[in-house]
Coordinates of C-alpha atoms in Angstrom, one line a residue:
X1 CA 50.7 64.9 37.8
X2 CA 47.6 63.1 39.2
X3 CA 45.7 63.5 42.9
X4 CA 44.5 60.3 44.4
X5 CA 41.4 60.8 42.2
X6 CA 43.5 60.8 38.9
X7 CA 42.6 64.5 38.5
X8 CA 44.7 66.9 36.8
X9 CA 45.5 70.3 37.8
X10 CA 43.0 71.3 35.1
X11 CA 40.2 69.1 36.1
X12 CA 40.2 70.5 39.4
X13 CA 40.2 73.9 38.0
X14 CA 37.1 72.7 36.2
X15 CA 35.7 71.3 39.2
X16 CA 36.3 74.6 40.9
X17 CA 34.7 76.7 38.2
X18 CA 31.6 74.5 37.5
X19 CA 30.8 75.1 41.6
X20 CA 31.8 78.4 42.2
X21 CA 29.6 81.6 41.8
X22 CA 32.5 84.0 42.5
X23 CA 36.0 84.6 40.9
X24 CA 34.4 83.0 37.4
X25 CA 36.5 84.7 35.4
X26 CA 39.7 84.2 37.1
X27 CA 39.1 81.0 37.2
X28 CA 38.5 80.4 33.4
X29 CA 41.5 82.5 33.1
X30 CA 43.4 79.7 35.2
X31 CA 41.8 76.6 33.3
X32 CA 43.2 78.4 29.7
X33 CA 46.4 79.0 31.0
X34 CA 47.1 75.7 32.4
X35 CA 46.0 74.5 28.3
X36 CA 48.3 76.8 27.0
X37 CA 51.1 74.9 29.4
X38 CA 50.1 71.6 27.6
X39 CA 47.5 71.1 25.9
X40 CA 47.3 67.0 25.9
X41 CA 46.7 67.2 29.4
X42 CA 42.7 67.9 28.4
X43 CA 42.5 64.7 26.9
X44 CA 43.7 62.7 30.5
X45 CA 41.0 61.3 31.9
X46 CA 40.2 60.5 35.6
X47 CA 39.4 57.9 37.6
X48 CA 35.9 58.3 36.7
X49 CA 37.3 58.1 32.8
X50 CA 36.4 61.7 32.3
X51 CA 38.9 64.1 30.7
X52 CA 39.1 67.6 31.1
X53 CA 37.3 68.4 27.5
X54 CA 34.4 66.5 28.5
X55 CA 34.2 68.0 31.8
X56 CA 33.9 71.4 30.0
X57 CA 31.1 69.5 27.1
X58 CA 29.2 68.9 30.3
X59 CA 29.4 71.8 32.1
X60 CA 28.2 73.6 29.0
X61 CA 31.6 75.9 29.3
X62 CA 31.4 77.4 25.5
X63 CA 34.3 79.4 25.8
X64 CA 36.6 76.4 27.8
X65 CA 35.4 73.8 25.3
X66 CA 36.3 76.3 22.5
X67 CA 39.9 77.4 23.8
X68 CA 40.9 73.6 24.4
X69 CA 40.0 72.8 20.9
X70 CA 41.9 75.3 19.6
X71 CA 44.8 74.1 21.2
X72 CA 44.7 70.4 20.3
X73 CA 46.2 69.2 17.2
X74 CA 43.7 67.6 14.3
X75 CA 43.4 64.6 12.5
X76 CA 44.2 61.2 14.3
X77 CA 46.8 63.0 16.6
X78 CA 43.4 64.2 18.4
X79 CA 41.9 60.7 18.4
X80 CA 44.8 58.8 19.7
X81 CA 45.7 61.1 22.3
X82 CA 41.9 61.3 24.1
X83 CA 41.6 58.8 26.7
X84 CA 37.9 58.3 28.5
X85 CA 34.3 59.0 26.8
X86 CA 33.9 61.0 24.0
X87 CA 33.2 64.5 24.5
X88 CA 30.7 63.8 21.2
X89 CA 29.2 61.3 23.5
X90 CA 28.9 63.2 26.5
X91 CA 27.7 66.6 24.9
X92 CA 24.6 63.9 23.6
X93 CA 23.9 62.4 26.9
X94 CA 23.3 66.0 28.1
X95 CA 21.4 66.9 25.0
X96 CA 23.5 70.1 24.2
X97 CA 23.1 71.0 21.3
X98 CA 24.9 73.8 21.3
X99 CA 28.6 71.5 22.7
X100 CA 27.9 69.4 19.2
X101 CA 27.9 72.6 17.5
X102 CA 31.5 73.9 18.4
X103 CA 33.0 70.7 18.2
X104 CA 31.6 70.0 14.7
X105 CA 33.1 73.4 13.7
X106 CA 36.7 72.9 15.6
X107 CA 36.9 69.7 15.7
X108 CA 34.5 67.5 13.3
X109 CA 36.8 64.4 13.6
X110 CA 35.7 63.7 17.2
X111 CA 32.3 62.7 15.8
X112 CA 34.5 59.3 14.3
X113 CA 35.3 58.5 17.6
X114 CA 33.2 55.7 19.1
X115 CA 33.4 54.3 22.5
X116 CA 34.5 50.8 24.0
X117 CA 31.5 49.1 23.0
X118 CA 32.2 50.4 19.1
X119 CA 29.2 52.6 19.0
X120 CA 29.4 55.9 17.4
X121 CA 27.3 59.0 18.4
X122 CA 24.7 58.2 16.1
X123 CA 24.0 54.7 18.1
X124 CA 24.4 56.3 21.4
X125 CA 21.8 59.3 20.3
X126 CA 19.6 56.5 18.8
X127 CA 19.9 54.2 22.1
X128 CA 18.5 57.3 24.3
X129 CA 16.0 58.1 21.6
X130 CA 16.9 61.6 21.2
X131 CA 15.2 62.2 17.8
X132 CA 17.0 66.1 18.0
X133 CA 20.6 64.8 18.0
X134 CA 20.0 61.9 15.6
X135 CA 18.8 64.6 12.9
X136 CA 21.6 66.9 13.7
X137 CA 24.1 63.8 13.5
X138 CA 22.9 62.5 10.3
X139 CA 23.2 66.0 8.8
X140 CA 26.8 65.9 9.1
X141 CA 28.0 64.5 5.8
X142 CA 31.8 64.1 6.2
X143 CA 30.9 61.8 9.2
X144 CA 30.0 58.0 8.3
X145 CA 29.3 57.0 11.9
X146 CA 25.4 56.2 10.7
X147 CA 26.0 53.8 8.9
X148 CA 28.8 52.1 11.2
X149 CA 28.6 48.7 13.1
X150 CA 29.1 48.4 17.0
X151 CA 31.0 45.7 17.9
X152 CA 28.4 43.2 18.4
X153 CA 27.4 44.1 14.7
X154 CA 24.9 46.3 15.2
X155 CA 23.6 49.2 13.3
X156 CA 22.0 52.7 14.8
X157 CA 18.6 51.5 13.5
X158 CA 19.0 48.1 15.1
X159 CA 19.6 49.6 18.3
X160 CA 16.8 52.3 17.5
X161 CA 14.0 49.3 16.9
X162 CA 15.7 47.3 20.2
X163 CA 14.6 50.1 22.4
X164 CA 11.2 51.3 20.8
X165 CA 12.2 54.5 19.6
X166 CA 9.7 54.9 16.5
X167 CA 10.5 58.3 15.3
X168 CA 14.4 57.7 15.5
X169 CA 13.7 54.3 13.5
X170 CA 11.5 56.8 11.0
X171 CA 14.8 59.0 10.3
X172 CA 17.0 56.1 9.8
X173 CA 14.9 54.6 7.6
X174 CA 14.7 58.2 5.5
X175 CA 18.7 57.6 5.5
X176 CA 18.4 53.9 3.9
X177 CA 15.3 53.3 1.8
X178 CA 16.8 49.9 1.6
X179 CA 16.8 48.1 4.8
X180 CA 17.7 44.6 3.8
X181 CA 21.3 46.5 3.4
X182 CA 21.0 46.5 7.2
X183 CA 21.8 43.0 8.0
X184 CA 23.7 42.7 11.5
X185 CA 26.9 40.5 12.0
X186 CA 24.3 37.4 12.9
X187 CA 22.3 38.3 9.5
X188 CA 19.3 39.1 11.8
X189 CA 18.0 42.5 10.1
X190 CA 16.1 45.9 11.8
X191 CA 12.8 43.6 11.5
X192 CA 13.7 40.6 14.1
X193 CA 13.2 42.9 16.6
X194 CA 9.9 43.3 18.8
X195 CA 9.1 46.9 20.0
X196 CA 8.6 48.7 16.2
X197 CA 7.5 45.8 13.9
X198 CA 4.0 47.0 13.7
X199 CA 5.5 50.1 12.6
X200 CA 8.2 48.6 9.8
X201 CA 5.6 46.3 8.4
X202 CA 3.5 49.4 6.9
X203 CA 6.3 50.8 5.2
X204 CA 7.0 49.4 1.8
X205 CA 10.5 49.3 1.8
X206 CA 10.6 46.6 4.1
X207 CA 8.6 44.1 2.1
X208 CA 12.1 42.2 1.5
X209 CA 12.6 41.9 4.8
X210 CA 9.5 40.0 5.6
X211 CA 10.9 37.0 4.7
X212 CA 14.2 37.1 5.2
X213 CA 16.6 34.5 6.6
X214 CA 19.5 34.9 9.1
X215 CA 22.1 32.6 8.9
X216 CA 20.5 29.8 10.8
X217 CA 17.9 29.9 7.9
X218 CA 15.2 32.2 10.3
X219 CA 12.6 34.7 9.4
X220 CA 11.4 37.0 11.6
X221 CA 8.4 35.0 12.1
X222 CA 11.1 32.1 13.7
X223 CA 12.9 34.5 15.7
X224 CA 9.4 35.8 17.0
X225 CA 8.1 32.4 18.3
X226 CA 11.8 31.1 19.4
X227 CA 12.2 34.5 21.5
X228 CA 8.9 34.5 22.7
X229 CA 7.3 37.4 21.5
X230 CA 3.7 36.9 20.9
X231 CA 2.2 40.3 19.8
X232 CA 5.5 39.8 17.1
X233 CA 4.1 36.2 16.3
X234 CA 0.2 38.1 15.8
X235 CA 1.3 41.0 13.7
X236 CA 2.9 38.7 11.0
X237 CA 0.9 36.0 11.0
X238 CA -1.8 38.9 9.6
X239 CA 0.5 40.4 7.4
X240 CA -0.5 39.2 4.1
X241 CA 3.5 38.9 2.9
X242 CA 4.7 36.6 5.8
X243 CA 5.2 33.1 4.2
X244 CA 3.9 31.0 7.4
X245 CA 5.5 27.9 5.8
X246 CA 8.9 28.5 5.8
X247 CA 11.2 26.0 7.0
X248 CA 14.8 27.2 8.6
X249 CA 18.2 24.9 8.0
X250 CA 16.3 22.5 10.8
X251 CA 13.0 22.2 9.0
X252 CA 11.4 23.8 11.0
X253 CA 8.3 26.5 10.5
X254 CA 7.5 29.1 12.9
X255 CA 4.4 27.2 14.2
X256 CA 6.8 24.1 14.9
X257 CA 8.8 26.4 17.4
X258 CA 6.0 28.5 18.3
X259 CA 3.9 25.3 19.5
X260 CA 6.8 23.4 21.3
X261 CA 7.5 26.5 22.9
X262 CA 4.6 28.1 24.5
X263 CA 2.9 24.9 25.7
X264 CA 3.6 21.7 27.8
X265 CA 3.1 18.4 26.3
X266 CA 0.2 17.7 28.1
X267 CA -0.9 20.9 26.6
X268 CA -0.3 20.6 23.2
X269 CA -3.7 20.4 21.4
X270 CA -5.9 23.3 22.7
X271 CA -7.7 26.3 21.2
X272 CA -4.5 28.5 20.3
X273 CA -3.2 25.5 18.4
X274 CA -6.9 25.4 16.2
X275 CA -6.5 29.4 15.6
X276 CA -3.3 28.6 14.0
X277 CA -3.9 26.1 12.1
X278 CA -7.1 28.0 10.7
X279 CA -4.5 30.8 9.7
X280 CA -3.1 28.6 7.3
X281 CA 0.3 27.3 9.3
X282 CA 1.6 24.4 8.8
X283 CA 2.7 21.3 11.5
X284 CA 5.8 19.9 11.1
X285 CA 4.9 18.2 14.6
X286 CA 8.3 19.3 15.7
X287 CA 9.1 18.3 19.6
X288 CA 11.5 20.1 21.6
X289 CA 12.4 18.5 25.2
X290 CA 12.6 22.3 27.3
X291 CA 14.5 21.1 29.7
X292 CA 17.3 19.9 28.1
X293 CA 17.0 23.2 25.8
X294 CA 20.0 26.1 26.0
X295 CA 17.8 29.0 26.8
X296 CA 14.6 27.5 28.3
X297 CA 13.7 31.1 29.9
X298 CA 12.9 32.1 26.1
X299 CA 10.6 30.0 25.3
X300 CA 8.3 31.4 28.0
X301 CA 5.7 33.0 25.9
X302 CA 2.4 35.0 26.8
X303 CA -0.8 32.1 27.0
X304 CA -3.3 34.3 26.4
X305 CA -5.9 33.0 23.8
X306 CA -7.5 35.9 22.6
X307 CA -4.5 37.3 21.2
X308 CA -4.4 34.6 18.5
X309 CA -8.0 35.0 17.3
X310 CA -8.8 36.4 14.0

């Protein structure tokens, strides 16, 4: 039975004990009996999609968490009966540690468990940039979430480099030493993305990755230029590896995009255009009409002309 709130008689026990200072014990006494009466009822969640487990993961109850994971079955009867977030989830978005712990030694098969979005703990901890929990997750061997895709395709490093977390990116990379095994759903790989290129291109296991198509016949030099990100456009342009003249499935090069992109047509021979073209790009002279284009707000790139000098 469920208040207006969608609370259980145990999450309002919970509620109780997390604000009271007195009658602590007596309390905890009240929230393990009422698991002993049934113990699926810690896995209802509430109208704010919490269940009573993770109510106890975020409360940092040790001795709560420990007694309702005793009392739930294993295996996938545990999976399929939990309803909300994932207490794996919630004990990272709190950073404790110490939650992660017990349930790894009661209950290890909640670290499979990803959320709505498909993402497992080890994207979640690698979204927030929590280098602590990322470690601790990839130590756990029976678990495969690592090296899992979210729904959108993604993998933990993917979301690592789409947030600019450098030192989670570093300990992914220590987990695959080949990142061109990494491609996402779209075949865009770790490198496509802005925030730690700089970073990627000085480690020598991404020298495959340099060049690399997507689907659409891209390399991250295309994707730079189409997306609009300059200091990406400057970083490989100087790496020695990046292959400037490589035309996608449209023949086009990433100076074809890059230069139909970032200036007007009235504006189309100035002095970034002569800095390119000194590096060594080729001109397809590709025109693209902006207006009539399907994501005109990307093509907005940064006109500043010193950061295309030598």
């Amino acid at each position: 039975m469920k208040n207006d709130d969608g609370n259980t008689a145990l999450h309002e026990a919970l509620f109780a004990l997390h604000a009271s200072t007195k009658n602590v014990n007596s309390l905890v006494d009240l929230a393990c009996y009422l698991v002993l009466i049934d113990p699926n009822v810690s896995c209802h969640q509430n109208n704010a999609g919490k269940s009573p487990l993770c109510m106890a993961v975020e409360s940092g109850s040790k001795d709560i968490l420990e007694y309702i994971l005793n009392a739930l079955p294993r295996g996938d009867g545990l999976l399929q009966r939990l309803q909300g977030k994932s207490p794996v989830h919630v004990a990272i978005e709190h950073r404790k540690l110490d939650m992660l712990r017990i349930i790894k030694e009661e209950k290890e098969e909640l670290f499979l468990l990803p959320d709505e979005e498909g993402n497992t703990p080890v994207h979640f901890a690698a979204c927030m940039g929590y280098i602590k929990e990322v470690r601790y997750l990839l130590g756990i061997k029976s678990s495969n979430c690592a090296s899992a895709r979210n729904n959108k395709g993604f993998y933990p490093l993917h979301i690592a480099c789409e947030n600019g977390h450098i030192q989670v990116t570093k300990e992914l990379l220590r987990k695959w030493p080949d990142p061109t095994e990494l491609l996402c759903n779209k075949g865009q790989s770790n490198l496509h993305v802005e925030n730690v290129v700089r970073y990627l291109l000085k480690e020598k296991c991404t020298d495959k990755l340099v060049n690399k198509m997507d689907k659409n016949g891209n390399t991250p030099f295309h994707l730079a230029a189409l997306h609009g990100h300059s200091m990406v456009v400057v970083a490989l342009m100087c790496d020695k590896r990046s292959n400037v003249d490589i035309q996608n499935y449209q023949g086009h090069t990433a100076y074809d995009i890059f230069k139909s992109n970032v200036f007007s047509k009235d504006q189309q021979i100035d002095v970034n255009d002569r800095n390119l073209k000194a590096s060594g790009v080729k001109d397809n002279s590709l025109e693209v009409d902006l207006k009539n284009s399907e994501n005109p707000k990307q093509f907005q790139m940064v006109r500043n002309t010193t950061l295309l000098k030598n």
